Amino acid sequence: MLELHRNTIQQIAAILLAAFFLTGCKEKQLNEEVPAPDQTDTLVVCPTDNSTIYGTVTNLGKPIKGVVVSDGTLCVQTDTNGIYQLNSNKKHGLVYISIPSGYTVRPVGTVPQFFKQTAKPAGEAERIDFELFKDVDQTNHTMIVLGDIHLYNEGSVKAFETFKQEMNILSGSGIWPCPYVLTMGDMSWDYYWYATPFGLEDYLEQMNRLQGLQVFSTVGNHDHDMMIDSKTEYETTGEDFTCQNSYRKLLGPTCWSVNIGGIHYMSIDNVITTDDGTGKDGRGCRRGLTENDREWIRQDLSYVSKNTPVVVAMHIPLFNHNGNDYDKKLGEYTSITSLFKDHEVTFMSAHTHSLYNTVKEDEGQRVEEWVTGALCGDFWSSANKHGVNLCTNGAPGGYRVITAAGSHISSVYKATGTDGNFFFRSYDRNTMDFSASLMCPKAPSGSKQKKFWNDKAKVYTGASSENIVYIHVWDMKEGWTLTVTEDGHGLEPVKVSLHDPLFLAANIAGQCNNAREDWAIGTNSTICGQMYRVTASSSGSTLVISVTDNEG
């Protein structure tokens, strides 16, 4: 019935590729041609009376002024001699820098070493120095954003191989100018730290096989140690701190920032874990910020110009697909967004294993959030079972590509394993029928399975001749347009809230088990917030479907 036409998108892709090649940068090289002198021997630095952590930030022996240094609570700047002084209680066991624009740090594997562990007791002063290296021109750069990765067993590692190969090809191709990587949390899966075992160390072993990339990390709920009683700790101290020890040791601070080109990237820990430490799967958590993290955000932003765009990465979303508060139990998204009211900010999150974007006005503040689909889709299930990696709302498993040009940023979502020219999927209802044979007809009428079909899949069940076409544009943003024409005449797309039929089909296949008639197959499917419906006049007509982004 339908002939899918993507010339418009192909033209956009060609323009983007051309721009990428024009702005592509040379391979990064740390400016190591002149060995940096030993700062301990060449520069005498003494702690002030109340300083417990102090040191220098230099480049080839030259001091760098104005670098923000933090212990996880307090933020200070280096002086004209590149010296910082921190009156720290060393609670986090870390000291780290907000890498200034134009500089980079030496990575260990793929982990950028902008942080160092403290070694002495809280009341004893210690010197910790940092060395920065001049980077290539960062004015035009790319940030590759990875939603939930969930490496936890042999099957997930096997499915992850496609992404690794793709990164190693694309990162050195020049298509992406100056690429960096930012994870959005849930890199591993805390339950399997003990069950498999497969921990953060195993995750890092896989990530370290990426070539020429520095990977910055955001902490997710499944990156907390589920064998720690964080519920009691939070109730008594107001923090879920101890369960993050493994994360801090390997991946660094849970709240940090870095300046790349004209953009201030900030990662915050907006996960409050409430697990009782019994080791059961299904960690309890909610969205929120501790008072310590709020204070860190205020202090970090105090050093950021109001004219500098801020990109905030966090794990749990502010909003769900229809713009309502995601965490109905708490409803405190204003207490997060209000911290950024004086800045031009874009929020990014993950956690849902689905993909959608929201723009909302709140108390006069424009709030934009990009919820990034999961790299693992539905925990690599559909990828391993059916060879098609799908998020729970039917979007393809993949990653977001942020392109920065000066202070301007834009982004598109790339499905792993595709050429990038893949922004929507269309469904011809005339040719679809989720027939009764797929619904386990022996299931009782009141079973969870029957309820699932009545609530989520009934619209796709039974023969249809209504000439309806559903279109899922998974990365639809403000300013994007969807155009559908039938034999040259425009059709008006109507937004609908439905579940994606391809994801439902992937969940149905092979799961009907009459021995368990209440099995609610596919119930991890989530509403697709970017589904549209058009109705053609004829089953034999041709529809031309095109999507144009806000870059034209």
PDB file of N, CA, C and O in Angstrom, residues 97-143:
ATOM      1  N   ILE A  97      38.630  18.593  39.241  1.00  0.00           N
ATOM      2  CA  ILE A  97      38.584  19.889  38.574  1.00  0.00           C
ATOM      3  C   ILE A  97      37.458  19.907  37.548  1.00  0.00           C
ATOM      4  O   ILE A  97      37.045  18.867  37.019  1.00  0.00           O
ATOM      5  N   SER A  98      36.947  21.105  37.294  1.00  0.00           N
ATOM      6  CA  SER A  98      36.056  21.330  36.167  1.00  0.00           C
ATOM      7  C   SER A  98      36.955  21.723  34.996  1.00  0.00           C
ATOM      8  O   SER A  98      37.459  22.848  34.944  1.00  0.00           O
ATOM      9  N   ILE A  99      37.212  20.787  34.109  1.00  0.00           N
ATOM     10  CA  ILE A  99      38.184  21.016  33.032  1.00  0.00           C
ATOM     11  C   ILE A  99      37.803  22.281  32.260  1.00  0.00           C
ATOM     12  O   ILE A  99      36.677  22.385  31.762  1.00  0.00           O
ATOM     13  N   PRO A 100      38.703  23.256  32.163  1.00  0.00           N
ATOM     14  CA  PRO A 100      38.369  24.483  31.439  1.00  0.00           C
ATOM     15  C   PRO A 100      38.361  24.261  29.931  1.00  0.00           C
ATOM     16  O   PRO A 100      39.007  23.346  29.416  1.00  0.00           O
ATOM     17  N   SER A 101      37.622  25.111  29.246  1.00  0.00           N
ATOM     18  CA  SER A 101      37.531  25.024  27.793  1.00  0.00           C
ATOM     19  C   SER A 101      38.910  25.141  27.159  1.00  0.00           C
ATOM     20  O   SER A 101      39.747  25.949  27.582  1.00  0.00           O
ATOM     21  N   GLY A 102      39.155  24.326  26.154  1.00  0.00           N
ATOM     22  CA  GLY A 102      40.427  24.354  25.440  1.00  0.00           C
ATOM     23  C   GLY A 102      41.454  23.394  25.975  1.00  0.00           C
ATOM     24  O   GLY A 102      42.523  23.246  25.401  1.00  0.00           O
ATOM     25  N   TYR A 103      41.127  22.715  27.079  1.00  0.00           N
ATOM     26  CA  TYR A 103      42.069  21.791  27.697  1.00  0.00           C
ATOM     27  C   TYR A 103      41.467  20.388  27.775  1.00  0.00           C
ATOM     28  O   TYR A 103      40.256  20.188  27.656  1.00  0.00           O
ATOM     29  N   THR A 104      42.339  19.437  27.992  1.00  0.00           N
ATOM     30  CA  THR A 104      41.915  18.059  28.214  1.00  0.00           C
ATOM     31  C   THR A 104      42.810  17.455  29.290  1.00  0.00           C
ATOM     32  O   THR A 104      43.764  18.094  29.752  1.00  0.00           O
ATOM     33  N   VAL A 105      42.480  16.240  29.706  1.00  0.00           N
ATOM     34  CA  VAL A 105      43.270  15.536  30.709  1.00  0.00           C
ATOM     35  C   VAL A 105      43.701  14.195  30.131  1.00  0.00           C
ATOM     36  O   VAL A 105      43.162  13.726  29.126  1.00  0.00           O
ATOM     37  N   ARG A 106      44.656  13.582  30.799  1.00  0.00           N
ATOM     38  CA  ARG A 106      45.111  12.269  30.360  1.00  0.00           C
ATOM     39  C   ARG A 106      44.112  11.206  30.836  1.00  0.00           C
ATOM     40  O   ARG A 106      43.789  11.155  32.030  1.00  0.00           O
ATOM     41  N   PRO A 107      43.600  10.365  29.962  1.00  0.00           N
ATOM     42  CA  PRO A 107      42.662   9.327  30.403  1.00  0.00           C
ATOM     43  C   PRO A 107      43.396   8.057  30.842  1.00  0.00           C
ATOM     44  O   PRO A 107      44.532   7.812  30.446  1.00  0.00           O
ATOM     45  N   VAL A 108      42.747   7.281  31.657  1.00  0.00           N
ATOM     46  CA  VAL A 108      43.158   5.908  31.934  1.00  0.00           C
ATOM     47  C   VAL A 108      42.107   5.011  31.296  1.00  0.00           C
ATOM     48  O   VAL A 108      40.957   4.986  31.731  1.00  0.00           O
ATOM     49  N   GLY A 109      42.501   4.317  30.242  1.00  0.00           N
ATOM     50  CA  GLY A 109      41.502   3.649  29.420  1.00  0.00           C
ATOM     51  C   GLY A 109      40.667   4.703  28.739  1.00  0.00           C
ATOM     52  O   GLY A 109      41.188   5.571  28.025  1.00  0.00           O
ATOM     53  N   THR A 110      39.366   4.684  28.977  1.00  0.00           N
ATOM     54  CA  THR A 110      38.492   5.727  28.437  1.00  0.00           C
ATOM     55  C   THR A 110      38.057   6.719  29.504  1.00  0.00           C
ATOM     56  O   THR A 110      37.302   7.647  29.202  1.00  0.00           O
ATOM     57  N   VAL A 111      38.502   6.536  30.744  1.00  0.00           N
ATOM     58  CA  VAL A 111      38.047   7.374  31.857  1.00  0.00           C
ATOM     59  C   VAL A 111      38.955   8.596  31.988  1.00  0.00           C
ATOM     60  O   VAL A 111      40.138   8.464  32.319  1.00  0.00           O
ATOM     61  N   PRO A 112      38.449   9.807  31.741  1.00  0.00           N
ATOM     62  CA  PRO A 112      39.273  11.008  31.874  1.00  0.00           C
ATOM     63  C   PRO A 112      39.632  11.244  33.335  1.00  0.00           C
ATOM     64  O   PRO A 112      38.765  11.248  34.211  1.00  0.00           O
ATOM     65  N   GLN A 113      40.908  11.464  33.592  1.00  0.00           N
ATOM     66  CA  GLN A 113      41.384  11.584  34.969  1.00  0.00           C
ATOM     67  C   GLN A 113      41.344  13.043  35.439  1.00  0.00           C
ATOM     68  O   GLN A 113      42.370  13.656  35.698  1.00  0.00           O
ATOM     69  N   PHE A 114      40.124  13.566  35.572  1.00  0.00           N
ATOM     70  CA  PHE A 114      39.960  14.908  36.121  1.00  0.00           C
ATOM     71  C   PHE A 114      39.759  14.843  37.627  1.00  0.00           C
ATOM     72  O   PHE A 114      39.526  15.864  38.271  1.00  0.00           O
ATOM     73  N   PHE A 115      39.848  13.662  38.212  1.00  0.00           N
ATOM     74  CA  PHE A 115      39.653  13.475  39.644  1.00  0.00           C
ATOM     75  C   PHE A 115      40.806  12.649  40.212  1.00  0.00           C
ATOM     76  O   PHE A 115      41.446  11.858  39.513  1.00  0.00           O
ATOM     77  N   LYS A 116      41.084  12.840  41.506  1.00  0.00           N
ATOM     78  CA  LYS A 116      42.090  12.051  42.207  1.00  0.00           C
ATOM     79  C   LYS A 116      41.561  11.694  43.594  1.00  0.00           C
ATOM     80  O   LYS A 116      40.794  12.457  44.195  1.00  0.00           O
ATOM     81  N   GLN A 117      41.994  10.546  44.083  1.00  0.00           N
ATOM     82  CA  GLN A 117      41.583  10.093  45.402  1.00  0.00           C
ATOM     83  C   GLN A 117      42.434  10.800  46.462  1.00  0.00           C
ATOM     84  O   GLN A 117      43.627  11.029  46.282  1.00  0.00           O
ATOM     85  N   THR A 118      41.805  11.133  47.575  1.00  0.00           N
ATOM     86  CA  THR A 118      42.572  11.632  48.708  1.00  0.00           C
ATOM     87  C   THR A 118      43.191  10.450  49.449  1.00  0.00           C
ATOM     88  O   THR A 118      42.694   9.322  49.365  1.00  0.00           O
ATOM     89  N   ALA A 119      44.278  10.707  50.178  1.00  0.00           N
ATOM     90  CA  ALA A 119      45.015   9.611  50.810  1.00  0.00           C
ATOM     91  C   ALA A 119      45.172   9.775  52.316  1.00  0.00           C
ATOM     92  O   ALA A 119      45.378   8.791  53.024  1.00  0.00           O
ATOM     93  N   LYS A 120      45.062  11.007  52.819  1.00  0.00           N
ATOM     94  CA  LYS A 120      45.324  11.249  54.234  1.00  0.00           C
ATOM     95  C   LYS A 120      44.028  11.469  55.007  1.00  0.00           C
ATOM     96  O   LYS A 120      42.984  11.759  54.405  1.00  0.00           O
ATOM     97  N   PRO A 121      44.063  11.337  56.327  1.00  0.00           N
ATOM     98  CA  PRO A 121      42.864  11.550  57.141  1.00  0.00           C
ATOM     99  C   PRO A 121      42.287  12.954  56.964  1.00  0.00           C
ATOM    100  O   PRO A 121      42.977  13.882  56.513  1.00  0.00           O
ATOM    101  N   ALA A 122      41.037  13.106  57.360  1.00  0.00           N
ATOM    102  CA  ALA A 122      40.309  14.347  57.102  1.00  0.00           C
ATOM    103  C   ALA A 122      41.006  15.574  57.665  1.00  0.00           C
ATOM    104  O   ALA A 122      41.031  16.630  57.033  1.00  0.00           O
ATOM    105  N   GLY A 123      41.592  15.486  58.839  1.00  0.00           N
ATOM    106  CA  GLY A 123      42.191  16.663  59.445  1.00  0.00           C
ATOM    107  C   GLY A 123      43.612  16.946  59.038  1.00  0.00           C
ATOM    108  O   GLY A 123      44.215  17.928  59.492  1.00  0.00           O
ATOM    109  N   GLU A 124      44.164  16.114  58.160  1.00  0.00           N
ATOM    110  CA  GLU A 124      45.565  16.258  57.772  1.00  0.00           C
ATOM    111  C   GLU A 124      45.672  16.823  56.355  1.00  0.00           C
ATOM    112  O   GLU A 124      45.057  16.309  55.422  1.00  0.00           O
ATOM    113  N   ALA A 125      46.434  17.883  56.204  1.00  0.00           N
ATOM    114  CA  ALA A 125      46.563  18.542  54.897  1.00  0.00           C
ATOM    115  C   ALA A 125      47.371  17.681  53.932  1.00  0.00           C
ATOM    116  O   ALA A 125      48.346  17.038  54.318  1.00  0.00           O
ATOM    117  N   GLU A 126      46.946  17.677  52.670  1.00  0.00           N
ATOM    118  CA  GLU A 126      47.695  16.952  51.644  1.00  0.00           C
ATOM    119  C   GLU A 126      47.658  17.722  50.330  1.00  0.00           C
ATOM    120  O   GLU A 126      46.694  18.424  50.014  1.00  0.00           O
ATOM    121  N   ARG A 127      48.741  17.587  49.569  1.00  0.00           N
ATOM    122  CA  ARG A 127      48.866  18.289  48.300  1.00  0.00           C
ATOM    123  C   ARG A 127      48.487  17.354  47.149  1.00  0.00           C
ATOM    124  O   ARG A 127      48.977  16.232  47.044  1.00  0.00           O
ATOM    125  N   ILE A 128      47.602  17.847  46.276  1.00  0.00           N
ATOM    126  CA  ILE A 128      47.188  17.091  45.089  1.00  0.00           C
ATOM    127  C   ILE A 128      47.224  18.047  43.899  1.00  0.00           C
ATOM    128  O   ILE A 128      46.470  19.031  43.864  1.00  0.00           O
ATOM    129  N   ASP A 129      48.096  17.771  42.948  1.00  0.00           N
ATOM    130  CA  ASP A 129      48.267  18.621  41.772  1.00  0.00           C
ATOM    131  C   ASP A 129      47.560  18.015  40.559  1.00  0.00           C
ATOM    132  O   ASP A 129      47.378  16.804  40.462  1.00  0.00           O
ATOM    133  N   PHE A 130      47.182  18.887  39.641  1.00  0.00           N
ATOM    134  CA  PHE A 130      46.564  18.463  38.384  1.00  0.00           C
ATOM    135  C   PHE A 130      47.334  19.067  37.214  1.00  0.00           C
ATOM    136  O   PHE A 130      47.775  20.222  37.282  1.00  0.00           O
ATOM    137  N   GLU A 131      47.478  18.285  36.168  1.00  0.00           N
ATOM    138  CA  GLU A 131      48.093  18.777  34.941  1.00  0.00           C
ATOM    139  C   GLU A 131      47.090  18.703  33.801  1.00  0.00           C
ATOM    140  O   GLU A 131      46.449  17.663  33.585  1.00  0.00           O
ATOM    141  N   LEU A 132      46.937  19.797  33.094  1.00  0.00           N
ATOM    142  CA  LEU A 132      46.065  19.869  31.932  1.00  0.00           C
ATOM    143  C   LEU A 132      46.910  19.941  30.662  1.00  0.00           C
ATOM    144  O   LEU A 132      48.072  20.358  30.695  1.00  0.00           O
ATOM    145  N   PHE A 133      46.296  19.557  29.551  1.00  0.00           N
ATOM    146  CA  PHE A 133      46.970  19.591  28.254  1.00  0.00           C
ATOM    147  C   PHE A 133      46.116  20.387  27.279  1.00  0.00           C
ATOM    148  O   PHE A 133      44.880  20.303  27.302  1.00  0.00           O
ATOM    149  N   LYS A 134      46.773  21.151  26.447  1.00  0.00           N
ATOM    150  CA  LYS A 134      46.049  21.883  25.404  1.00  0.00           C
ATOM    151  C   LYS A 134      45.372  20.901  24.467  1.00  0.00           C
ATOM    152  O   LYS A 134      45.980  19.938  23.996  1.00  0.00           O
ATOM    153  N   ASP A 135      44.105  21.146  24.208  1.00  0.00           N
ATOM    154  CA  ASP A 135      43.344  20.295  23.304  1.00  0.00           C
ATOM    155  C   ASP A 135      43.275  20.965  21.931  1.00  0.00           C
ATOM    156  O   ASP A 135      43.641  22.137  21.766  1.00  0.00           O
ATOM    157  N   VAL A 136      42.796  20.224  20.940  1.00  0.00           N
ATOM    158  CA  VAL A 136      42.524  20.824  19.637  1.00  0.00           C
ATOM    159  C   VAL A 136      41.360  21.800  19.784  1.00  0.00           C
ATOM    160  O   VAL A 136      40.718  21.877  20.833  1.00  0.00           O
ATOM    161  N   ASP A 137      41.081  22.549  18.742  1.00  0.00           N
ATOM    162  CA  ASP A 137      39.998  23.532  18.775  1.00  0.00           C
ATOM    163  C   ASP A 137      38.673  22.839  19.084  1.00  0.00           C
ATOM    164  O   ASP A 137      38.226  21.962  18.338  1.00  0.00           O
ATOM    165  N   GLN A 138      38.044  23.222  20.182  1.00  0.00           N
ATOM    166  CA  GLN A 138      36.798  22.591  20.616  1.00  0.00           C
ATOM    167  C   GLN A 138      35.555  23.369  20.184  1.00  0.00           C
ATOM    168  O   GLN A 138      34.439  22.967  20.534  1.00  0.00           O
ATOM    169  N   THR A 139      35.737  24.447  19.430  1.00  0.00           N
ATOM    170  CA  THR A 139      34.591  25.284  19.077  1.00  0.00           C
ATOM    171  C   THR A 139      33.467  24.451  18.483  1.00  0.00           C
ATOM    172  O   THR A 139      32.297  24.567  18.864  1.00  0.00           O
ATOM    173  N   ASN A 140      33.808  23.603  17.528  1.00  0.00           N
ATOM    174  CA  ASN A 140      32.862  22.635  16.979  1.00  0.00           C
ATOM    175  C   ASN A 140      33.217  21.261  17.550  1.00  0.00           C
ATOM    176  O   ASN A 140      34.320  20.759  17.327  1.00  0.00           O
ATOM    177  N   HIS A 141      32.310  20.678  18.286  1.00  0.00           N
ATOM    178  CA  HIS A 141      32.580  19.364  18.860  1.00  0.00           C
ATOM    179  C   HIS A 141      31.301  18.539  18.912  1.00  0.00           C
ATOM    180  O   HIS A 141      30.195  19.047  18.698  1.00  0.00           O
ATOM    181  N   THR A 142      31.476  17.269  19.187  1.00  0.00           N
ATOM    182  CA  THR A 142      30.362  16.332  19.258  1.00  0.00           C
ATOM    183  C   THR A 142      30.371  15.636  20.610  1.00  0.00           C
ATOM    184  O   THR A 142      31.419  15.201  21.078  1.00  0.00           O
ATOM    185  N   MET A 143      29.201  15.550  21.240  1.00  0.00           N
ATOM    186  CA  MET A 143      29.046  14.771  22.467  1.00  0.00           C
ATOM    187  C   MET A 143      28.104  13.609  22.165  1.00  0.00           C
ATOM    188  O   MET A 143      26.947  13.804  21.792  1.00  0.00           O
TER     189      MET A 143
END
